[in-house]
CSV table of C-alpha atoms in Angstrom, one decimal:
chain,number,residue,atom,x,y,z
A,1,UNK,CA,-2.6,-2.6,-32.7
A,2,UNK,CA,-0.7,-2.1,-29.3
A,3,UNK,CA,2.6,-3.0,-29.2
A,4,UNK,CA,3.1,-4.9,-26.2
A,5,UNK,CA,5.5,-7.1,-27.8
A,6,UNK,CA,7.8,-4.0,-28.1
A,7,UNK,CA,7.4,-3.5,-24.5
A,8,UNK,CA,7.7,-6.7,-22.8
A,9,UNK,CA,10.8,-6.9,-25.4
A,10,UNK,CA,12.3,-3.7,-23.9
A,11,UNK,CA,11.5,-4.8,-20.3
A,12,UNK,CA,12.6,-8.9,-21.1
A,13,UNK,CA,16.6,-6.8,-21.7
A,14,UNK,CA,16.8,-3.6,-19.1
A,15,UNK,CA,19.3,-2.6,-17.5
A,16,UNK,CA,19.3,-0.4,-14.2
A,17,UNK,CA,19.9,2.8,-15.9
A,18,UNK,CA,17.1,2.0,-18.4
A,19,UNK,CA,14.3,1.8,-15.9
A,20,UNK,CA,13.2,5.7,-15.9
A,21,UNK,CA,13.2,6.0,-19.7
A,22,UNK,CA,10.8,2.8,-20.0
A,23,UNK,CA,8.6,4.2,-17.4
A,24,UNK,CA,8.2,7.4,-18.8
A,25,UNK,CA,8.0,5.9,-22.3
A,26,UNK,CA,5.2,3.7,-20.8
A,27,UNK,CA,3.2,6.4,-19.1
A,28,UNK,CA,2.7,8.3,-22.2
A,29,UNK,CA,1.5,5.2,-23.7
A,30,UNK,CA,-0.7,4.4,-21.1
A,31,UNK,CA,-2.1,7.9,-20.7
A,32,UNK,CA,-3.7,7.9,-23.8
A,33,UNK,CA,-4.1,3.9,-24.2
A,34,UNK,CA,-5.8,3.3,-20.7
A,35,UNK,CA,-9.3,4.6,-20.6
A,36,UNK,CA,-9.4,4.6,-16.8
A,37,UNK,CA,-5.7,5.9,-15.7
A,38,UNK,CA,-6.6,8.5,-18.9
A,39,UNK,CA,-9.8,9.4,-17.1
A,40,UNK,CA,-8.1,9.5,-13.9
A,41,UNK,CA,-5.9,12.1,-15.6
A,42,UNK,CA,-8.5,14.0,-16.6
A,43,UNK,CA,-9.6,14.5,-13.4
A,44,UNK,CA,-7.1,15.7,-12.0
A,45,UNK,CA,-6.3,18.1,-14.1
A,46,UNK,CA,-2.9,16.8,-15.2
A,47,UNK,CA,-1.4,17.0,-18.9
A,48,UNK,CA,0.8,14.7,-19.0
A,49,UNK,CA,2.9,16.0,-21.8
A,50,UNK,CA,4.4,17.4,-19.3
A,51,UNK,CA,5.7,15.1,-17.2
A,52,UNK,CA,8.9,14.5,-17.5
A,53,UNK,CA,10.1,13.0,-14.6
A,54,UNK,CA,9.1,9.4,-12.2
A,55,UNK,CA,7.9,11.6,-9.3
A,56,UNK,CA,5.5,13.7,-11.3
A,57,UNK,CA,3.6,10.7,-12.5
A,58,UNK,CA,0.1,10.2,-10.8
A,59,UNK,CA,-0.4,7.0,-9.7
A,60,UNK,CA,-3.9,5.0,-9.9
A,61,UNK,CA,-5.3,4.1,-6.2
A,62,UNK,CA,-5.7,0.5,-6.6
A,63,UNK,CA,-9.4,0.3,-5.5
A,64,UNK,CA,-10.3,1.2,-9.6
A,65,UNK,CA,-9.3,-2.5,-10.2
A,66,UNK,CA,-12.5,-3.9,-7.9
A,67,UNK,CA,-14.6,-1.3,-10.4
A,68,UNK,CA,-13.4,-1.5,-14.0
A,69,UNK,CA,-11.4,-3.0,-16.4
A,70,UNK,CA,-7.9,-1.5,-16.2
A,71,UNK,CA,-6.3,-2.3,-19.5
A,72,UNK,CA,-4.8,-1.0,-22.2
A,73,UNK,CA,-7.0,-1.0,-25.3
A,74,UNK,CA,-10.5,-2.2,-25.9
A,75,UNK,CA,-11.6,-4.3,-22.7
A,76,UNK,CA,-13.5,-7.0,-24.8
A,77,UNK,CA,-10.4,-7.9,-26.5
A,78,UNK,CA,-9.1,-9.5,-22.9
A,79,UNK,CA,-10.5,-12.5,-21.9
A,80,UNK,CA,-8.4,-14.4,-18.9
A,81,UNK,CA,-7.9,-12.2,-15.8
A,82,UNK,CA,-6.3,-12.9,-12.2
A,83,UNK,CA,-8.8,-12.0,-9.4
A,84,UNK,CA,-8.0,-11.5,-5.8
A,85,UNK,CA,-9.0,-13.7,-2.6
A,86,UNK,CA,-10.0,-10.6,0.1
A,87,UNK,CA,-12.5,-12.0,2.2
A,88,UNK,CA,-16.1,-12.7,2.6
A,89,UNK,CA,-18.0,-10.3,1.6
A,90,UNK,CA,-15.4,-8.1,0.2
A,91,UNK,CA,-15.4,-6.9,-3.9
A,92,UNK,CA,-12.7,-9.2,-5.8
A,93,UNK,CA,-9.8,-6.8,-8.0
A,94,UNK,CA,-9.6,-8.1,-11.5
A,95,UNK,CA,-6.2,-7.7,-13.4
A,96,UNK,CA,-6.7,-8.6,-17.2
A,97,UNK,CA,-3.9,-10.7,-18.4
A,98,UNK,CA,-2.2,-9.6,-21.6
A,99,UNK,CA,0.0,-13.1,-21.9
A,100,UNK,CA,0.1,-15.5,-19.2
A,101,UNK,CA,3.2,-17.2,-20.4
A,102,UNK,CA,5.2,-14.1,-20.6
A,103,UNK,CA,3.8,-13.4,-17.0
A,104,UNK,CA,5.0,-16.7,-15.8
A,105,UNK,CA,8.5,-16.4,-17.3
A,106,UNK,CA,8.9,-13.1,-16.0
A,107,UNK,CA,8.2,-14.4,-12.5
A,108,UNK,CA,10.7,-17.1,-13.5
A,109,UNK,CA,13.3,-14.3,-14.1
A,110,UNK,CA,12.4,-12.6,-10.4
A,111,UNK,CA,12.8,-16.0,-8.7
A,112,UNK,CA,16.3,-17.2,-10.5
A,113,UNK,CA,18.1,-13.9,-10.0
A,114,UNK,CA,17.4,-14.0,-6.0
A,115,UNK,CA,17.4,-17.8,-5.6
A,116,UNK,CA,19.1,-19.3,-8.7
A,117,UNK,CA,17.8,-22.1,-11.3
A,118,UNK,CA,14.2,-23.7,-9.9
A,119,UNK,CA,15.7,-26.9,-11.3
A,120,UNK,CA,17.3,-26.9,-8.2
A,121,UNK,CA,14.5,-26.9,-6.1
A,122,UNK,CA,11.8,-29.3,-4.8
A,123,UNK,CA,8.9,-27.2,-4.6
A,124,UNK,CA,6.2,-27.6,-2.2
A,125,UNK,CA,3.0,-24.9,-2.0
A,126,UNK,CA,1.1,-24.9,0.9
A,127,UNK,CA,-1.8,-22.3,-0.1
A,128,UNK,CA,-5.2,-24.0,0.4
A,129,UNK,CA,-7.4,-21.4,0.5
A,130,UNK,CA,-5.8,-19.8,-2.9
A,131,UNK,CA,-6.7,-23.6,-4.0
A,132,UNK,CA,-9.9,-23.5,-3.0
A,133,UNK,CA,-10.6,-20.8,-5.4
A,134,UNK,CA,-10.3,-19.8,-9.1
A,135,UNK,CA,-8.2,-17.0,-10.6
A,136,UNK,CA,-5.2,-16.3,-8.3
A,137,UNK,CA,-2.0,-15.9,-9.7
A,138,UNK,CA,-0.3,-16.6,-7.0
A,139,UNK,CA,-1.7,-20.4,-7.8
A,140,UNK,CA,-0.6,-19.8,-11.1
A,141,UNK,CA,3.1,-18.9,-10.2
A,142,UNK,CA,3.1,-22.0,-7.5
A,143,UNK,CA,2.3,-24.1,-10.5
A,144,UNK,CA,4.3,-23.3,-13.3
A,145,UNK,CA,7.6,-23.4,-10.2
A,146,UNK,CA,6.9,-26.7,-9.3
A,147,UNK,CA,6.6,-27.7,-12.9
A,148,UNK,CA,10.2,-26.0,-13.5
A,149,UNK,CA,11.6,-27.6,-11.2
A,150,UNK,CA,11.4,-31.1,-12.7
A,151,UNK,CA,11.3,-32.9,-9.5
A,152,UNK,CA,8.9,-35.6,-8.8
A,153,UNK,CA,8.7,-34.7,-5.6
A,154,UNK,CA,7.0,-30.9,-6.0
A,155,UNK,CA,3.6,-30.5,-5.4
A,156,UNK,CA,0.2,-28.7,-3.9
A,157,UNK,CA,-0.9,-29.5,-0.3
A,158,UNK,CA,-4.0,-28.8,1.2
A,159,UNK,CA,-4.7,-29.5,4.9
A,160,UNK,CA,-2.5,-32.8,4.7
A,161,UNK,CA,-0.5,-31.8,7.3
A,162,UNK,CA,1.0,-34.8,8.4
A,163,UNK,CA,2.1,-35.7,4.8
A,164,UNK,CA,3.3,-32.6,4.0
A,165,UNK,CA,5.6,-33.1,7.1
A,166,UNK,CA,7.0,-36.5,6.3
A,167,UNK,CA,7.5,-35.1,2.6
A,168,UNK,CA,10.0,-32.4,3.9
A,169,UNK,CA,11.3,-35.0,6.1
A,170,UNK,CA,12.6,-37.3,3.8
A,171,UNK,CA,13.9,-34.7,1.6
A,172,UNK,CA,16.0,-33.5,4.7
A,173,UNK,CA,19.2,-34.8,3.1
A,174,UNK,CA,18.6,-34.2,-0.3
A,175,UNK,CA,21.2,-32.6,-2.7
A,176,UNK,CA,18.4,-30.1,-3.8
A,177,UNK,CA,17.2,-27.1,-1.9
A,178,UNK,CA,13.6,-27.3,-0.8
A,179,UNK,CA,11.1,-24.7,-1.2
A,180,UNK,CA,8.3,-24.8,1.3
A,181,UNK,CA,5.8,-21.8,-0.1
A,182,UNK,CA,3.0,-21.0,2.4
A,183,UNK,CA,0.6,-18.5,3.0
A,184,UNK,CA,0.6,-17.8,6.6
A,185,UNK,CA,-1.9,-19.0,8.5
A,186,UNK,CA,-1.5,-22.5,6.9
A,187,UNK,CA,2.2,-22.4,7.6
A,188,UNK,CA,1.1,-20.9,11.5
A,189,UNK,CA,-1.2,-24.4,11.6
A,190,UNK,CA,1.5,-26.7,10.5
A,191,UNK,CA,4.3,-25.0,13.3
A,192,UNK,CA,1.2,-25.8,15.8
A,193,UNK,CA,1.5,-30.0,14.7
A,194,UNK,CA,2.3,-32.1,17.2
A,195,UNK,CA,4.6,-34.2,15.4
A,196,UNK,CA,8.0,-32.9,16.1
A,197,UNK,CA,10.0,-31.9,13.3
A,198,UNK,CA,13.9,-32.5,12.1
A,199,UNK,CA,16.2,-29.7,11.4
A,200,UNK,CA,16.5,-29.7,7.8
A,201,UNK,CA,19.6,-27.7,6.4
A,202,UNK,CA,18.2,-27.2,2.7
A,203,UNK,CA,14.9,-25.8,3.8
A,204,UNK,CA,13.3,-22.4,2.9
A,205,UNK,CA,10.5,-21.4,4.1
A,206,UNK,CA,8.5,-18.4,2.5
A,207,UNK,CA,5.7,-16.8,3.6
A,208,UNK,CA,3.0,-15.2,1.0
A,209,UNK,CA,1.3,-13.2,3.9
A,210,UNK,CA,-2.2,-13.7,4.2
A,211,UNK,CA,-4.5,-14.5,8.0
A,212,UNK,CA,-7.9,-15.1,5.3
A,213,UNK,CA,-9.7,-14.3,8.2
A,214,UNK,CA,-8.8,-17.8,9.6
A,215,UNK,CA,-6.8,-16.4,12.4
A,216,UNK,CA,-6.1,-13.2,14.5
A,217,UNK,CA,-3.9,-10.9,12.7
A,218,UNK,CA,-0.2,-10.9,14.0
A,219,UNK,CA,3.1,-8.8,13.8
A,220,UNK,CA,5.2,-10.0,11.6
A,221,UNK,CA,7.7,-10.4,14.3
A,222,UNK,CA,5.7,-13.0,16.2
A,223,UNK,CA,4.9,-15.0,13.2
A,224,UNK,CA,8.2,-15.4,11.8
A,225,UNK,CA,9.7,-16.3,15.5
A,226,UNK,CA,6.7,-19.5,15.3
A,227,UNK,CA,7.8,-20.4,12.4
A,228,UNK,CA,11.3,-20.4,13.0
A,229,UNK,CA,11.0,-22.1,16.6
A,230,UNK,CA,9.2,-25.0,14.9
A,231,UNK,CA,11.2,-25.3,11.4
A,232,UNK,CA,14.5,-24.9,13.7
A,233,UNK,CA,15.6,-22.0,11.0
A,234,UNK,CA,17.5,-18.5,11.4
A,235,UNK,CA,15.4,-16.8,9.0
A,236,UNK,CA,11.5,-17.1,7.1
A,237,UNK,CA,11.2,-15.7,3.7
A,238,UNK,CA,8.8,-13.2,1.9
A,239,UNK,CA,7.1,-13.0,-1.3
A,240,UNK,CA,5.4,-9.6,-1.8
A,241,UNK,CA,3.1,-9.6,-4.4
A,242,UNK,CA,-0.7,-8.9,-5.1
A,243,UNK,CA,-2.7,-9.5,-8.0
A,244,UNK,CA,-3.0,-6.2,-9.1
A,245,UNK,CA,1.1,-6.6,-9.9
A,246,UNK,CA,2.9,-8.7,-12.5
A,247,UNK,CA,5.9,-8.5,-10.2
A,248,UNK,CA,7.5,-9.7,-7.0
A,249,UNK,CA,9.8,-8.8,-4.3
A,250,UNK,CA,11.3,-11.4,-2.1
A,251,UNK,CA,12.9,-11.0,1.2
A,252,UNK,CA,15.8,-13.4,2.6
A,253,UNK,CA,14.7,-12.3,6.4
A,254,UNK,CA,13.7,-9.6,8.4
A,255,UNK,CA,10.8,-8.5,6.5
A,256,UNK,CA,13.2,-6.2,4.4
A,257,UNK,CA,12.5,-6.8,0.5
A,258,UNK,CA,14.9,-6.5,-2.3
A,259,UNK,CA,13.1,-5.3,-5.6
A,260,UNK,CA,13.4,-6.4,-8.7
A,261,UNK,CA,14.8,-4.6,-11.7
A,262,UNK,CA,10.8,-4.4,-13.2
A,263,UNK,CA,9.6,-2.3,-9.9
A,264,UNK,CA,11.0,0.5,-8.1
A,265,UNK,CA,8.5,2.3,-5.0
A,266,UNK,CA,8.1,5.8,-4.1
A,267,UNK,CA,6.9,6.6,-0.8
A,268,UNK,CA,3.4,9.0,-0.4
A,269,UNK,CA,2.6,10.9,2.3
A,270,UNK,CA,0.3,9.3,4.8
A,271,UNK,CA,-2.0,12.1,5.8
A,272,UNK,CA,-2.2,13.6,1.9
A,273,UNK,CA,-2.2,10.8,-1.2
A,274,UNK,CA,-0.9,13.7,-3.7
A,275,UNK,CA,2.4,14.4,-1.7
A,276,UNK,CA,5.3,12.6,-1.5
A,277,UNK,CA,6.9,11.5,2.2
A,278,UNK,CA,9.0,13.7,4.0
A,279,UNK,CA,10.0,11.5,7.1
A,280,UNK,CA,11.0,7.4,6.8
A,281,UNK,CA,7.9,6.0,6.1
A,282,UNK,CA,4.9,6.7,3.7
A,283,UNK,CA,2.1,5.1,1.5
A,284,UNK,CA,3.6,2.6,-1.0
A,285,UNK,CA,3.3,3.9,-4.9
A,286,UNK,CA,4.7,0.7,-6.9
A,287,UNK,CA,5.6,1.3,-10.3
A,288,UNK,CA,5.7,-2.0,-11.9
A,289,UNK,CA,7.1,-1.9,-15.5
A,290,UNK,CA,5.2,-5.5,-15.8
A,291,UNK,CA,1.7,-4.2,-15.9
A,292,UNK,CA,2.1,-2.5,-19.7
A,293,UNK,CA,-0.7,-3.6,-20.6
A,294,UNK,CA,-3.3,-2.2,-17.4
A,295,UNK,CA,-1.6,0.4,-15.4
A,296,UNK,CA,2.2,0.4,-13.9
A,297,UNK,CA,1.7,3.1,-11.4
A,298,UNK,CA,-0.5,1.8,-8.5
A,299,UNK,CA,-1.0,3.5,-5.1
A,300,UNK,CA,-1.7,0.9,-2.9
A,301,UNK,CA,-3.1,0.4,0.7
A,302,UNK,CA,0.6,-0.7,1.8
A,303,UNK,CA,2.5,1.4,4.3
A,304,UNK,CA,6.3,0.6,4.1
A,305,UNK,CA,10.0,2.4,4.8
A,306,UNK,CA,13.6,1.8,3.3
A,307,UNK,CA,15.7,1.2,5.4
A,308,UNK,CA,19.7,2.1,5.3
A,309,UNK,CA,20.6,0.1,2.4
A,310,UNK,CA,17.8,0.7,0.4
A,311,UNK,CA,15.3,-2.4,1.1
A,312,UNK,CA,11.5,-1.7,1.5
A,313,UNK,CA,9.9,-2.8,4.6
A,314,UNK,CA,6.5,-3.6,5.0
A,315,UNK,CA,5.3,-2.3,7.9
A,316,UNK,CA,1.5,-3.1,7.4
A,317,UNK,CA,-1.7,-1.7,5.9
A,318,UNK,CA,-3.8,1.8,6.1
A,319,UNK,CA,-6.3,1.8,8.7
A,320,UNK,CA,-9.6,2.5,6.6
A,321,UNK,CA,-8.7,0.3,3.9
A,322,UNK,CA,-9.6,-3.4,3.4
A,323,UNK,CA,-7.7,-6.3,4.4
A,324,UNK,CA,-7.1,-8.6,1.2
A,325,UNK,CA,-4.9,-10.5,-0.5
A,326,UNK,CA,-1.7,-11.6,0.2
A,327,UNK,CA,-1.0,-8.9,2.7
A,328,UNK,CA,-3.1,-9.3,5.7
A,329,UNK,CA,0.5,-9.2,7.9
A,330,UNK,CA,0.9,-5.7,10.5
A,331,UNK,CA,3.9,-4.7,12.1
């Protein structure tokens, strides 16, 4: 039997200095317990006794999730997967879910350590078109926050705009915080209501990313300076995350992302997949100590930079690949 218990044991208790030993540790595992990352080896010609270090691990374009089942084990003994939105016409990703609640409490853990306890919060997600759909653990997460935070007041909102408004409105001078989750283009529509809208002091706003083809893509820039004209607030939030990842990052402003202890990035060379970067910027390779049971080393379709203290940027997406997810945003 695998031991994923032992894993997401390890992973529930490390420790910054622990991270390169578990991922290491986890690679061998998954070398020979994934049949499509151990097939992926294969063709490439690498034996992976003999890696021995982070940046000597090959990482798994993400497109395989769209084509197989990425898990560790027997596929038919997984049942319950997350799928991604992309849009028309486009091949949904699958990501086979070893334990939903331990996912859900370990996006708990990610949340609490930036924010602090969700009991604290009213939360209110504004992500209609993740609604409007099966499968998106992004939905999931929403859900299990808003039933954390014990308040009567958290909920889902579609295209209620104008209740959605008076909701934040009379929280305005609450002693909790209030969490207004969004994906973009819904949060873009509400900043375009006509009803005019109070400065609230206890208000976050937090953007999933995401145009779902309902609006021209923007810079991030220009989106967050909408929102922040209408909500009358310094900064928007971030949640970076995809369904191909059990974690997320947040960012307080400015697009610049702190990770959490579960994912660290490594930065590929744009021209050549195989390399590593040599200047600022580069391809995004997330490995995400969460996915034990699928794969943790993912090269995705992200294009990012750190900047002097060591926060990713997102700076947009590869030309040639799809636009999907939560992560329709360029820069």
């Amino acid at each position: 039997m695998l031991d994923f218990k032992s894993f997401s044991g390890r992973l529930d208790n490390l420790t910054p200095g622990q991270f390169e030993n578990l991922a290491l540790d986890l690679f061998r595992f998954q070398a020979t317990s994934n049949k499509i990352y151990q097939a992926y080896l294969r063709a490439r010609k690498i034996d992976f006794f003999a890696v021995d270090a982070l940046r000597d691990i090959p990482f798994l374009p993400i497109r395989f999730f769209k084509d197989a089942a990425v898990v560790c084990g027997n596929p038919t003994d997984y049942t319950s997967f997350y799928s991604s939105s992309g849009t028309t016409g486009m091949i949904s990703s699958k990501h086979y879910i070893w334990s939903e609640a331990w996912y859900l409490r370990h996006t708990q853990r990610i949340f609490e350590k930036e924010y602090g306890p969700l009991r604290d919060f009213h939360v209110l997600a504004l992500l209609p078109a993740y609604l409007e759909r099966p499968g998106s653990s992004l939905v999931s997460m929403a859900n299990f926050f808003i039933d954390q935070s014990q308040s009567a007041h958290s909920g889902f909102y579609l295209y209620n705009q104008e209740e959605l408004l008076e909701k934040l409105q009379s929280l305005k001078n609450d002693s909790k915080k209030v969490l207004l989750l969004g994906v973009t283009f819904a949060l873009l529509d509400l900043a375009e209501s006509e009803k005019p809208f109070s400065k609230m002091e206890n208000l976050i706003i937090m953007e999933t990313g995401g145009m779902k083809g309902r609006r021209k893509e923007m810079v991030r820039e220009e989106v967050h300076d909408r929102l922040k004209s209408f909500f009358q607030t310094e900064v928007i939030h971030s949640e970076y995350g995809m369904t191909e990842l059990m974690s997320q990052a947040y960012s307080k402003g400015y697009g610049k992302y702190t990770l959490p202890d579960s994912m660290r990035v490594l930065l590929r060379d744009i021209n050549d997949p195989l390399s590593w970067a040599t200047k600022s910027q580069g391809g995004i390779n997330i490995i995400d100590l969460a996915n034990f049971h699928s794969c943790a080393f993912i090269e995705t379709q992200d294009l990012g930079k750190f900047d002097e203290k060591g926060q990713l940027e997102v700076l947009g997406r590869f030309d040639n690949s799809e636009l999907r997810g939560c992560n329709l945003l360029v820069q």
